[in-house]
mmCIF file with all atom_site columns, C-alpha atoms and ligand atoms in Angstrom:
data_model
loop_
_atom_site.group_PDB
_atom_site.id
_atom_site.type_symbol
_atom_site.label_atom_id
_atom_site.label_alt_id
_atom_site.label_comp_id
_atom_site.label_asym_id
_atom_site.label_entity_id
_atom_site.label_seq_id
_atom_site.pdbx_PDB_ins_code
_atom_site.Cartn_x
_atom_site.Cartn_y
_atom_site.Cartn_z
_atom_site.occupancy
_atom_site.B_iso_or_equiv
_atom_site.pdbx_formal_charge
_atom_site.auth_seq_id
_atom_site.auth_comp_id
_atom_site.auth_asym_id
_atom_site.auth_atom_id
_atom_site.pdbx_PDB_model_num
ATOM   1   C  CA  . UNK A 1 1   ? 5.022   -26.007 13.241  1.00 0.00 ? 110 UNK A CA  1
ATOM   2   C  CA  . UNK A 1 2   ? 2.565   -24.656 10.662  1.00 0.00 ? 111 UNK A CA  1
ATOM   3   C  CA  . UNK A 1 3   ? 2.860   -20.822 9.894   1.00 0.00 ? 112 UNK A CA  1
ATOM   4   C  CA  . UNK A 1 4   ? -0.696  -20.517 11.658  1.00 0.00 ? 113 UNK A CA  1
ATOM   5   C  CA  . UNK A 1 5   ? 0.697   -22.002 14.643  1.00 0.00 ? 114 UNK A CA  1
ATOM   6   C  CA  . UNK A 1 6   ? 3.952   -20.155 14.424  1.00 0.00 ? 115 UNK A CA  1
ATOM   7   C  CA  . UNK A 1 7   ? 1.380   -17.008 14.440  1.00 0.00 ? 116 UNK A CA  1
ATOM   8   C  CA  . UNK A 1 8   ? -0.838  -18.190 17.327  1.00 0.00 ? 117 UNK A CA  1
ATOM   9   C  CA  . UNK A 1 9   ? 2.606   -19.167 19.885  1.00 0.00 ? 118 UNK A CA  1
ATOM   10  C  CA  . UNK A 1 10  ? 3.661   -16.268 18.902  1.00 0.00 ? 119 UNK A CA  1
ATOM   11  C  CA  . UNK A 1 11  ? 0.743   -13.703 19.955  1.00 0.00 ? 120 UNK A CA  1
ATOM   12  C  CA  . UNK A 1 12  ? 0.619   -16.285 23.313  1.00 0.00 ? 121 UNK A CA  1
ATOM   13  C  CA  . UNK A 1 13  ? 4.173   -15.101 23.862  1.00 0.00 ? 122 UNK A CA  1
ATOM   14  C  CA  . UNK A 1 14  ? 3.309   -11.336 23.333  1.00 0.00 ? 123 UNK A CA  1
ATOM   15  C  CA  . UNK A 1 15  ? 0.621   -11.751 25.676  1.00 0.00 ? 124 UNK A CA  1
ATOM   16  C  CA  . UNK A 1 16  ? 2.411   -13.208 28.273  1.00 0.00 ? 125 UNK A CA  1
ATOM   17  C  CA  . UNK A 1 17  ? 5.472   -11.251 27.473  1.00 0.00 ? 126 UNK A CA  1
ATOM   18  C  CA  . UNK A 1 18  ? 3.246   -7.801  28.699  1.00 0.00 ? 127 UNK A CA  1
ATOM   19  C  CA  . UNK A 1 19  ? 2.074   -9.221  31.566  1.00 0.00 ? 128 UNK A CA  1
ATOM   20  C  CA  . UNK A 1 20  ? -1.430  -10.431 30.468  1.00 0.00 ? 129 UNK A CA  1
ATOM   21  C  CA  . UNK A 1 21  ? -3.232  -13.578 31.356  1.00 0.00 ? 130 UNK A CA  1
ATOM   22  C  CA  . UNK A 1 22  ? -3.053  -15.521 27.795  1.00 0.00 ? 131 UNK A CA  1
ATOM   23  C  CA  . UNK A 1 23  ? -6.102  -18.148 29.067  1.00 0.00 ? 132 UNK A CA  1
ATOM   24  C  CA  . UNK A 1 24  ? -8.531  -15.383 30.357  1.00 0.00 ? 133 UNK A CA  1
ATOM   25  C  CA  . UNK A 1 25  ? -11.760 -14.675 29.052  1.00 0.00 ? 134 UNK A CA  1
ATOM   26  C  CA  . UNK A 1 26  ? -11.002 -12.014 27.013  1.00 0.00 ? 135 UNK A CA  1
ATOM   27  C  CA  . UNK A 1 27  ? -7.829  -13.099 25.201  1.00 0.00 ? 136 UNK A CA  1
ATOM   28  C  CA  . UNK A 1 28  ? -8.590  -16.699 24.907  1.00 0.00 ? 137 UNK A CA  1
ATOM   29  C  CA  . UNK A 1 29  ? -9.719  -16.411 21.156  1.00 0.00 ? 138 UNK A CA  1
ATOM   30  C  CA  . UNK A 1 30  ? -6.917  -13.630 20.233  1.00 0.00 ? 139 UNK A CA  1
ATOM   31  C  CA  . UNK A 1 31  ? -4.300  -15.538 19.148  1.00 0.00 ? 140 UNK A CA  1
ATOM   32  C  CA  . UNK A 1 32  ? -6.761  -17.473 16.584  1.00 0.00 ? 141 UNK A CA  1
ATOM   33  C  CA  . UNK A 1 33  ? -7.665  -13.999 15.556  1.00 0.00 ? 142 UNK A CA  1
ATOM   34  C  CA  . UNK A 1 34  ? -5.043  -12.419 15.082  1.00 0.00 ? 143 UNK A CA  1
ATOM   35  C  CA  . UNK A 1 35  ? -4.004  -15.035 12.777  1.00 0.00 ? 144 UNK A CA  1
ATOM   36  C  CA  . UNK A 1 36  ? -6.680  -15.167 10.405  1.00 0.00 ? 145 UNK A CA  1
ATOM   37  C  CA  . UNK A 1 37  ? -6.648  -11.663 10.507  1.00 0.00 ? 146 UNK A CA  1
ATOM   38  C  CA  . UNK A 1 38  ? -2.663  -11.705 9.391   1.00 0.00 ? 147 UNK A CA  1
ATOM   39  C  CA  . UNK A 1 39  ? -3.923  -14.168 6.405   1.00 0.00 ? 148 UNK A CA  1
ATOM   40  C  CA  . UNK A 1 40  ? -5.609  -10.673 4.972   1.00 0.00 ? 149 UNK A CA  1
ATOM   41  C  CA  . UNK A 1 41  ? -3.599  -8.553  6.309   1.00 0.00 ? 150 UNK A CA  1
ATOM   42  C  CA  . UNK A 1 42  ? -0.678  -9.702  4.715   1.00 0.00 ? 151 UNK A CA  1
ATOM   43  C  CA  . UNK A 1 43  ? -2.880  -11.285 1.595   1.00 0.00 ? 152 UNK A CA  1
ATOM   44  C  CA  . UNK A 1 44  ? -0.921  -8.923  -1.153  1.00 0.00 ? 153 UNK A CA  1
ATOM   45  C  CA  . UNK A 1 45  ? 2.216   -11.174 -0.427  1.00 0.00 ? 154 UNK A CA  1
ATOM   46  C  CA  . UNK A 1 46  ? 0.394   -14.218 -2.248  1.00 0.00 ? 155 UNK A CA  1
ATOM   47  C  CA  . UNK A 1 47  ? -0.786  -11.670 -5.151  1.00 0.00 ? 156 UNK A CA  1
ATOM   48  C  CA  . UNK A 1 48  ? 0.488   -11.202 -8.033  1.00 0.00 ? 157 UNK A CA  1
ATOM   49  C  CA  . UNK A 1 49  ? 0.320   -7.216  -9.691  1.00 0.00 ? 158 UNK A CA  1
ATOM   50  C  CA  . UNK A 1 50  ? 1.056   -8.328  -13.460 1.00 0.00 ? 159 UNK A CA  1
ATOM   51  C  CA  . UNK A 1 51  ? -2.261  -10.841 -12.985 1.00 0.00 ? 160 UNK A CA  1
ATOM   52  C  CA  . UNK A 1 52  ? -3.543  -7.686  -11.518 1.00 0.00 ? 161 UNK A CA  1
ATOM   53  C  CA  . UNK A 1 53  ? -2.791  -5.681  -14.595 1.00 0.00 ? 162 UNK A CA  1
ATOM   54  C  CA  . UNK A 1 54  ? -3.409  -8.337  -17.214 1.00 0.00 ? 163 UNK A CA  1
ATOM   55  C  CA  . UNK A 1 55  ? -6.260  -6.949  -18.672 1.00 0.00 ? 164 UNK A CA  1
ATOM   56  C  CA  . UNK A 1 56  ? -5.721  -4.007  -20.676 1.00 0.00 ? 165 UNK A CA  1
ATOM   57  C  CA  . UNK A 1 57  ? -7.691  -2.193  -23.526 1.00 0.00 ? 166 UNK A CA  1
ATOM   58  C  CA  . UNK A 1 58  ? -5.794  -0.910  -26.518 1.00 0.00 ? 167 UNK A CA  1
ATOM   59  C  CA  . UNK A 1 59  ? -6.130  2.819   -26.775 1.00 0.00 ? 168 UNK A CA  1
ATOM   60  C  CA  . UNK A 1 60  ? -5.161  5.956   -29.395 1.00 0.00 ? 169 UNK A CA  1
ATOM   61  C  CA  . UNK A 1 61  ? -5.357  7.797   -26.241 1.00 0.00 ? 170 UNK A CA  1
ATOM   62  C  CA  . UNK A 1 62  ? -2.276  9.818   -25.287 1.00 0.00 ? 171 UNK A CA  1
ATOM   63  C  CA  . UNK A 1 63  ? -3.449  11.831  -22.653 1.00 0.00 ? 172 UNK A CA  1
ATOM   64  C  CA  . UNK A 1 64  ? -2.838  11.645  -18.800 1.00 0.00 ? 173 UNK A CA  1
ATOM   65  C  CA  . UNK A 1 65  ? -5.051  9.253   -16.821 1.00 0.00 ? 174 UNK A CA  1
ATOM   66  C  CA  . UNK A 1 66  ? -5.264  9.649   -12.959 1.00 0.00 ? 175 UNK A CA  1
ATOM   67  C  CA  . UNK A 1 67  ? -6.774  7.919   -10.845 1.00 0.00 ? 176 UNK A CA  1
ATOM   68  C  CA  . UNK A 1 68  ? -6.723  9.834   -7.765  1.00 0.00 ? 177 UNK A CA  1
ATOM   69  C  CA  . UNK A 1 69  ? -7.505  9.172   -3.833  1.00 0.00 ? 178 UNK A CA  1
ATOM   70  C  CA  . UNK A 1 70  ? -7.003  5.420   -3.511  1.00 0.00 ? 179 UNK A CA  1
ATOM   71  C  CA  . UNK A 1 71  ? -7.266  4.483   -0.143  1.00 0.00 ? 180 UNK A CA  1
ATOM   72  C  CA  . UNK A 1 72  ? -4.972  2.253   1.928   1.00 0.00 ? 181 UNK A CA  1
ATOM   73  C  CA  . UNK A 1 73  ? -3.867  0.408   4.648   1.00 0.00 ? 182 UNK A CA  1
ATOM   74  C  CA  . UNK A 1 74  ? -0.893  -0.948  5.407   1.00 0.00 ? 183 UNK A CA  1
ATOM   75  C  CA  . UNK A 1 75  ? 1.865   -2.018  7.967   1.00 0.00 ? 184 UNK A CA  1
ATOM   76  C  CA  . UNK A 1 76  ? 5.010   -0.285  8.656   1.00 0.00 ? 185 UNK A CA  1
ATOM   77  C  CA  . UNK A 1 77  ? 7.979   -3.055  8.572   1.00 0.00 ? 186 UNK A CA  1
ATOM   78  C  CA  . UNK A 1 78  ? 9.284   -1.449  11.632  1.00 0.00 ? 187 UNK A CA  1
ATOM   79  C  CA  . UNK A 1 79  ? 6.561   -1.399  14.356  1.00 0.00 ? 188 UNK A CA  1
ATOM   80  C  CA  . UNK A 1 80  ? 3.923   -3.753  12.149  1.00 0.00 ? 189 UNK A CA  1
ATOM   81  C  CA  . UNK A 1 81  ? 1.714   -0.327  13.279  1.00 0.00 ? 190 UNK A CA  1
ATOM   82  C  CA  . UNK A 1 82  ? -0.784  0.822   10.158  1.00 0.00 ? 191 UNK A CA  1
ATOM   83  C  CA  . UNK A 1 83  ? 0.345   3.311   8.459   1.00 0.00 ? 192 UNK A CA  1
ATOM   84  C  CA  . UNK A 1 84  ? -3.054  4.226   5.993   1.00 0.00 ? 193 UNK A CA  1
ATOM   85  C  CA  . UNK A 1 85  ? -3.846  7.149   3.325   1.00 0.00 ? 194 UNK A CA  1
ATOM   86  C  CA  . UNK A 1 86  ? -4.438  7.492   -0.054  1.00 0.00 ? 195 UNK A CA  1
ATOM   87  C  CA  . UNK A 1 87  ? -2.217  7.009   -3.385  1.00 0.00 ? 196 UNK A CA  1
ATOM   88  C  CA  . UNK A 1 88  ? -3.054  8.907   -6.664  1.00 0.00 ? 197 UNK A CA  1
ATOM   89  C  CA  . UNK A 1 89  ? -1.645  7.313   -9.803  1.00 0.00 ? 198 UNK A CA  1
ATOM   90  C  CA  . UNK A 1 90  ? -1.087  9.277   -13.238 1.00 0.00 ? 199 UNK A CA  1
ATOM   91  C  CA  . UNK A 1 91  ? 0.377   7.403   -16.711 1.00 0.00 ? 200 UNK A CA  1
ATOM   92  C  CA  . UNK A 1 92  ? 0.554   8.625   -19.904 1.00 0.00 ? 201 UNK A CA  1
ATOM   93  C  CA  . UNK A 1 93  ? -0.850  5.565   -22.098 1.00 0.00 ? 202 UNK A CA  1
ATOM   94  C  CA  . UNK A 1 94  ? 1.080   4.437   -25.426 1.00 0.00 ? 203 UNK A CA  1
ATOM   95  C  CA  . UNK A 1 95  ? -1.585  1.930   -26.694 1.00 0.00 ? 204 UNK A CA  1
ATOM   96  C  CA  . UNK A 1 96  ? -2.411  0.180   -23.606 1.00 0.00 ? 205 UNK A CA  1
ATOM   97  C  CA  . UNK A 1 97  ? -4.812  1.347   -20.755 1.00 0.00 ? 206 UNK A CA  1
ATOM   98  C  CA  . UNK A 1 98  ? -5.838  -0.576  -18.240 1.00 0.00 ? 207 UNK A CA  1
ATOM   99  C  CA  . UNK A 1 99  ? -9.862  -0.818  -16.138 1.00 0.00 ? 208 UNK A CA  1
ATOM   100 C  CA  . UNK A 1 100 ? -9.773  1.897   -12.982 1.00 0.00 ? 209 UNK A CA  1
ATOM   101 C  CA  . UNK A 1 101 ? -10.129 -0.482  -10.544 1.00 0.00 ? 210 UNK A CA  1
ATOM   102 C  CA  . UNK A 1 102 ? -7.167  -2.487  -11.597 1.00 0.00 ? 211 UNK A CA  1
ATOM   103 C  CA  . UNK A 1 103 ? -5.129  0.348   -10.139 1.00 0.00 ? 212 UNK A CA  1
ATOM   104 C  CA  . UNK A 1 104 ? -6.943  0.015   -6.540  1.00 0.00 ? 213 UNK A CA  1
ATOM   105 C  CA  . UNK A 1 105 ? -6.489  -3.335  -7.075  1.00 0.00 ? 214 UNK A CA  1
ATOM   106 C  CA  . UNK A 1 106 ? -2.258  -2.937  -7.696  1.00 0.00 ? 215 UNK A CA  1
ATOM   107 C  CA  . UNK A 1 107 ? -2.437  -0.915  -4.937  1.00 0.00 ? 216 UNK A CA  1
ATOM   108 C  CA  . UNK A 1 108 ? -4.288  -3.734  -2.342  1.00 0.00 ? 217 UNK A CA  1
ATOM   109 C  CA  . UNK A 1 109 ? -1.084  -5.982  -3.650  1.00 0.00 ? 218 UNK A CA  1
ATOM   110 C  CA  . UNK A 1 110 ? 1.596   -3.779  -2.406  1.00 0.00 ? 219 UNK A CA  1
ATOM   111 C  CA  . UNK A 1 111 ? -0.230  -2.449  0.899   1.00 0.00 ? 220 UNK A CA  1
ATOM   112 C  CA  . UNK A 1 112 ? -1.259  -6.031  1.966   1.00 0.00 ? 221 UNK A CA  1
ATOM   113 C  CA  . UNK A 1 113 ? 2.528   -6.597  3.736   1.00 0.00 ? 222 UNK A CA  1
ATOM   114 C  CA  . UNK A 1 114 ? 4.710   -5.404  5.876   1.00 0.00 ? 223 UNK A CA  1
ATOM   115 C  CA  . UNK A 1 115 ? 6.176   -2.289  4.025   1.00 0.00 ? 224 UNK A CA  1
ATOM   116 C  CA  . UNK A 1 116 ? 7.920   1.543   3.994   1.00 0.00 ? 225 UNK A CA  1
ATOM   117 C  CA  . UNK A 1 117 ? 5.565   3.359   2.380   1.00 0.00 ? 226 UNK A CA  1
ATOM   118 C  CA  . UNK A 1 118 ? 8.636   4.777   -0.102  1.00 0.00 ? 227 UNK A CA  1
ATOM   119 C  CA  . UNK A 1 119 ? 9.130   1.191   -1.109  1.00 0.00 ? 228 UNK A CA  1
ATOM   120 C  CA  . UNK A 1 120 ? 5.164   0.573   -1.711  1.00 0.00 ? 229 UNK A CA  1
ATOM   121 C  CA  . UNK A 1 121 ? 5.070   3.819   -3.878  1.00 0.00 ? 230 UNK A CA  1
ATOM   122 C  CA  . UNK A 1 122 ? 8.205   2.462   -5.795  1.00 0.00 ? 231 UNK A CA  1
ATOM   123 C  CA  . UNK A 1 123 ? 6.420   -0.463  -6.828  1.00 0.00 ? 232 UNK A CA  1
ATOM   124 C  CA  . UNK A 1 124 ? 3.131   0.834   -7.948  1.00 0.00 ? 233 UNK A CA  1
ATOM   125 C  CA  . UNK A 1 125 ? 5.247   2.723   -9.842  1.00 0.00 ? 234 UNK A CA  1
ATOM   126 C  CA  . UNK A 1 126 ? 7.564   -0.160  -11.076 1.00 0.00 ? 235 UNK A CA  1
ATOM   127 C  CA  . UNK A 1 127 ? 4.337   -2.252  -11.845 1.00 0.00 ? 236 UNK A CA  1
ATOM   128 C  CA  . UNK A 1 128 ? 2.386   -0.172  -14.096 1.00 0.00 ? 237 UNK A CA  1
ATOM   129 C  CA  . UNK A 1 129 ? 5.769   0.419   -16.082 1.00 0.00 ? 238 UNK A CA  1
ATOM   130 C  CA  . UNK A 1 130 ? 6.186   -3.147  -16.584 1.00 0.00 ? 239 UNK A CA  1
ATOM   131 C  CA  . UNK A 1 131 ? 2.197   -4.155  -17.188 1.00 0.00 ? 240 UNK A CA  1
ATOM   132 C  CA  . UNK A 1 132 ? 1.157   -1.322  -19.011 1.00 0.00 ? 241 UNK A CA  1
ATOM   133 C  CA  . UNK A 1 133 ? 4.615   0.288   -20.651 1.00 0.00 ? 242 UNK A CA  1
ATOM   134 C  CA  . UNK A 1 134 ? 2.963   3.716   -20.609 1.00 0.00 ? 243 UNK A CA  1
ATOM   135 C  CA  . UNK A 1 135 ? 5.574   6.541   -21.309 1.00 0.00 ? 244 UNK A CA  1
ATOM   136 C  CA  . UNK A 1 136 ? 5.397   7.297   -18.051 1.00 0.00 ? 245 UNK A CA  1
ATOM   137 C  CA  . UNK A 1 137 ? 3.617   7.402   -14.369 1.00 0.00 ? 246 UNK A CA  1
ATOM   138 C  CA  . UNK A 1 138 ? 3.818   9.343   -11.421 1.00 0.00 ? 247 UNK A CA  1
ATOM   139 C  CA  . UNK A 1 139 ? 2.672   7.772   -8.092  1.00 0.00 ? 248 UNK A CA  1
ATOM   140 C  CA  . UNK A 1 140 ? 1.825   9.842   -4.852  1.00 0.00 ? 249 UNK A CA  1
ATOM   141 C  CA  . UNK A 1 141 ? 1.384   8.594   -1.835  1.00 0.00 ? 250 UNK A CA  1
ATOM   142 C  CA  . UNK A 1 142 ? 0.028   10.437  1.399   1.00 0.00 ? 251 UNK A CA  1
ATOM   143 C  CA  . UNK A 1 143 ? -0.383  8.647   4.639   1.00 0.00 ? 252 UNK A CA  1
ATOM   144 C  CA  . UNK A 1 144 ? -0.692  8.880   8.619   1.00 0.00 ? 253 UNK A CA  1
ATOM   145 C  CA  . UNK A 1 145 ? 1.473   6.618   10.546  1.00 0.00 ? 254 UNK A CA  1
ATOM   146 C  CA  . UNK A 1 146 ? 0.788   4.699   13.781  1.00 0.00 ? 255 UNK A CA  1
ATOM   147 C  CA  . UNK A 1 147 ? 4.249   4.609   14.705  1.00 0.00 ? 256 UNK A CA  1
ATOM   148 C  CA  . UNK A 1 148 ? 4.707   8.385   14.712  1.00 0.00 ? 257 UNK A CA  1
ATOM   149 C  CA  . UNK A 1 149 ? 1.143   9.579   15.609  1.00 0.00 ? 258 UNK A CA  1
ATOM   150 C  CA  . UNK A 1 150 ? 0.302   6.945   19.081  1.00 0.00 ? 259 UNK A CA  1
ATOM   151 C  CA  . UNK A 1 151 ? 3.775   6.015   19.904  1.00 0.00 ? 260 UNK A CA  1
ATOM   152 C  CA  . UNK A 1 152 ? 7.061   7.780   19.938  1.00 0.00 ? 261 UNK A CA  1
ATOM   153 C  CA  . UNK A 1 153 ? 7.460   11.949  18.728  1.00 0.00 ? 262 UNK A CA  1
ATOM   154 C  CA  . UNK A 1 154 ? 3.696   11.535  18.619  1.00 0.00 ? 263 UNK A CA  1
ATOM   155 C  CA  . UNK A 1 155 ? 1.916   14.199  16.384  1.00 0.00 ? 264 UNK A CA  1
ATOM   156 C  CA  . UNK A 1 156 ? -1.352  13.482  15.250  1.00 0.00 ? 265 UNK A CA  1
ATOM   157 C  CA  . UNK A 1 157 ? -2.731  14.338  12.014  1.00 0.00 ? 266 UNK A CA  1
ATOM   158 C  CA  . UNK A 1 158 ? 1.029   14.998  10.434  1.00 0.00 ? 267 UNK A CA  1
ATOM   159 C  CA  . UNK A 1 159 ? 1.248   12.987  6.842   1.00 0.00 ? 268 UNK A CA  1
ATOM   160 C  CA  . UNK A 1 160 ? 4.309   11.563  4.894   1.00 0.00 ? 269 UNK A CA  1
ATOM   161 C  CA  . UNK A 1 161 ? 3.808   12.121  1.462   1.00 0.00 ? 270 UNK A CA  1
ATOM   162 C  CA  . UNK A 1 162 ? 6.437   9.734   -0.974  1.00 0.00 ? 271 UNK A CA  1
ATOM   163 C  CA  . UNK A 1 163 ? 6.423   9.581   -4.962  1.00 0.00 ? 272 UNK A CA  1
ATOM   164 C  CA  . UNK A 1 164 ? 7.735   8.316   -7.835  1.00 0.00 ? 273 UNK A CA  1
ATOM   165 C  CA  . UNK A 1 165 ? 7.936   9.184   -11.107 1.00 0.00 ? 274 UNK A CA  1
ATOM   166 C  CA  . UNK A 1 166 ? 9.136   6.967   -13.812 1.00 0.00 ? 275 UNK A CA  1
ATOM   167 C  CA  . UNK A 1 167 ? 9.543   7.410   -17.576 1.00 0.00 ? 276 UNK A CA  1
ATOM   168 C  CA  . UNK A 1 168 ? 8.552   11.125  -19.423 1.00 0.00 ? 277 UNK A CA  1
ATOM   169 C  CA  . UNK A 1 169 ? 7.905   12.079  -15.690 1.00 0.00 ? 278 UNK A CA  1
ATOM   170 C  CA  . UNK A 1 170 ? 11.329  11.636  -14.504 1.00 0.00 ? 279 UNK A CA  1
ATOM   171 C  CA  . UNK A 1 171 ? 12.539  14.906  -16.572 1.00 0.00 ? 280 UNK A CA  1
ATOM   172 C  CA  . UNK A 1 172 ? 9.278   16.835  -17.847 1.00 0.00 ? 281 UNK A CA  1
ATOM   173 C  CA  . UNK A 1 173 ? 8.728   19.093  -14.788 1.00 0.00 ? 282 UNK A CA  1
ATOM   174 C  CA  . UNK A 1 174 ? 5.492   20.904  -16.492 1.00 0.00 ? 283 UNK A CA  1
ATOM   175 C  CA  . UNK A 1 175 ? 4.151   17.140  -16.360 1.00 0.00 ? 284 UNK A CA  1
ATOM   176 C  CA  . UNK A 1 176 ? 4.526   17.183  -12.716 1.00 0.00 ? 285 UNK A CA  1
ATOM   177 C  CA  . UNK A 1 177 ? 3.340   20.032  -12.551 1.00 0.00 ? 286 UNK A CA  1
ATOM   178 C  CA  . UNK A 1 178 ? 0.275   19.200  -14.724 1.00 0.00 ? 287 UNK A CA  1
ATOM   179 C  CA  . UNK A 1 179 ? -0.289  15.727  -12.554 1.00 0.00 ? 288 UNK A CA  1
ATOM   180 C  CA  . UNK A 1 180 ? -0.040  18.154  -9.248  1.00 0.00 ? 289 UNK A CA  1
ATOM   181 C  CA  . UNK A 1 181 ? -2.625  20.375  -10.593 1.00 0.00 ? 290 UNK A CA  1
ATOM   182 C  CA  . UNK A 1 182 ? -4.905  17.738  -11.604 1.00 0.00 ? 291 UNK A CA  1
ATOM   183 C  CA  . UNK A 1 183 ? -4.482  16.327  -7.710  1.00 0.00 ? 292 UNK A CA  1
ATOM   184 C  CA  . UNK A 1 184 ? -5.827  19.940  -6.714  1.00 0.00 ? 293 UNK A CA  1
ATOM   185 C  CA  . UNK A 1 185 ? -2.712  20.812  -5.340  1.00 0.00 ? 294 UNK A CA  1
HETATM 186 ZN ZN1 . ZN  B 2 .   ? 6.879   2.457   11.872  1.00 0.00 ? 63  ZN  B ZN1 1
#
């Protein structure tokens, strides 16, 4: 069986599994949706975040760069529900910058799979250490999930808000401080 197929028996199954009619009109195309749809869904899997970050511009610059308000969409690994918001990434360059959108782009890499959203900030963080070696970075992430807000203790509009900070951030809490005040917080 192909992974598309193993996708398509599988949303039959669902289907069938609640109760529903897999062959009427309605749901007859799902499972071949719901497949290609995975094939994006899930497309950060086959990406590759140092590619991403190849590009870089040397720089004397030693000042903070955020990029703030990146939005996102992802999957929580435990309900495959979205879980969506935005991440705001700050690094402190030592010779190497990289283009703006190559941080939405690192970002699109690590939300396109199933994930925790602790473990997605983690590795923006982890990747711009290794593909830029900045002295630092500091990655917030703020989102709304699924699984809490339409299911289960259900309350709407209530964030989780994960970061990480990595190098000079770790210890310098007046650089925190600096990177919360430049998020407007
Ligand atoms: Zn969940």
């Amino acid at each position: 069986m192909t992974d598309q197929e193993k996708i398509r028996e599988a949303v039959r199954l669902l289907l069938e599994g609640i109760g529903e009619d897999a062959d009427r009109e309605g749901l007859r195309e799902t499972p071949d949706r719901i497949e290609r749809m995975y094939g994006e869904l899930c497309g950060g899997m086959d990406a590759d975040a140092g590619e991403v970050l190849s590009k870089t511009f040397t720089t004397e610059k030693t000042e903070m760069v955020l990029e703030k308000d990146i939005v996102f969409y992802s999957m929580c690994e435990h309900h495959i529900l979205p879980f969506f918001g935005k991440v705001h990434i700050a690094y402190i360059p030592d010779g190497k910058v990289v283009g703006l959108s190559k941080l939405a782009r690192c970002v699109e890499v690590y939300a396109k799979r199933l994930q925790l959203q602790e473990r997605m900030t983690d590795q923006i963080a982890e990747a711009v250490m290794e593909h830029l070696s900045p002295k630092g970075v500091m990655v917030l992430t703020e989102a709304e999930h699924l699984c809490m807000t339409m299911r289960g203790i259900k309350k709407p509009g209530s964030k989780t808000v994960t970061y990480a900070a990595k190098g000079v951030f770790r210890e310098d809490m007046a650089l925190q401080d600096k990177f919360f005040r430049m998020l407007g917080r």
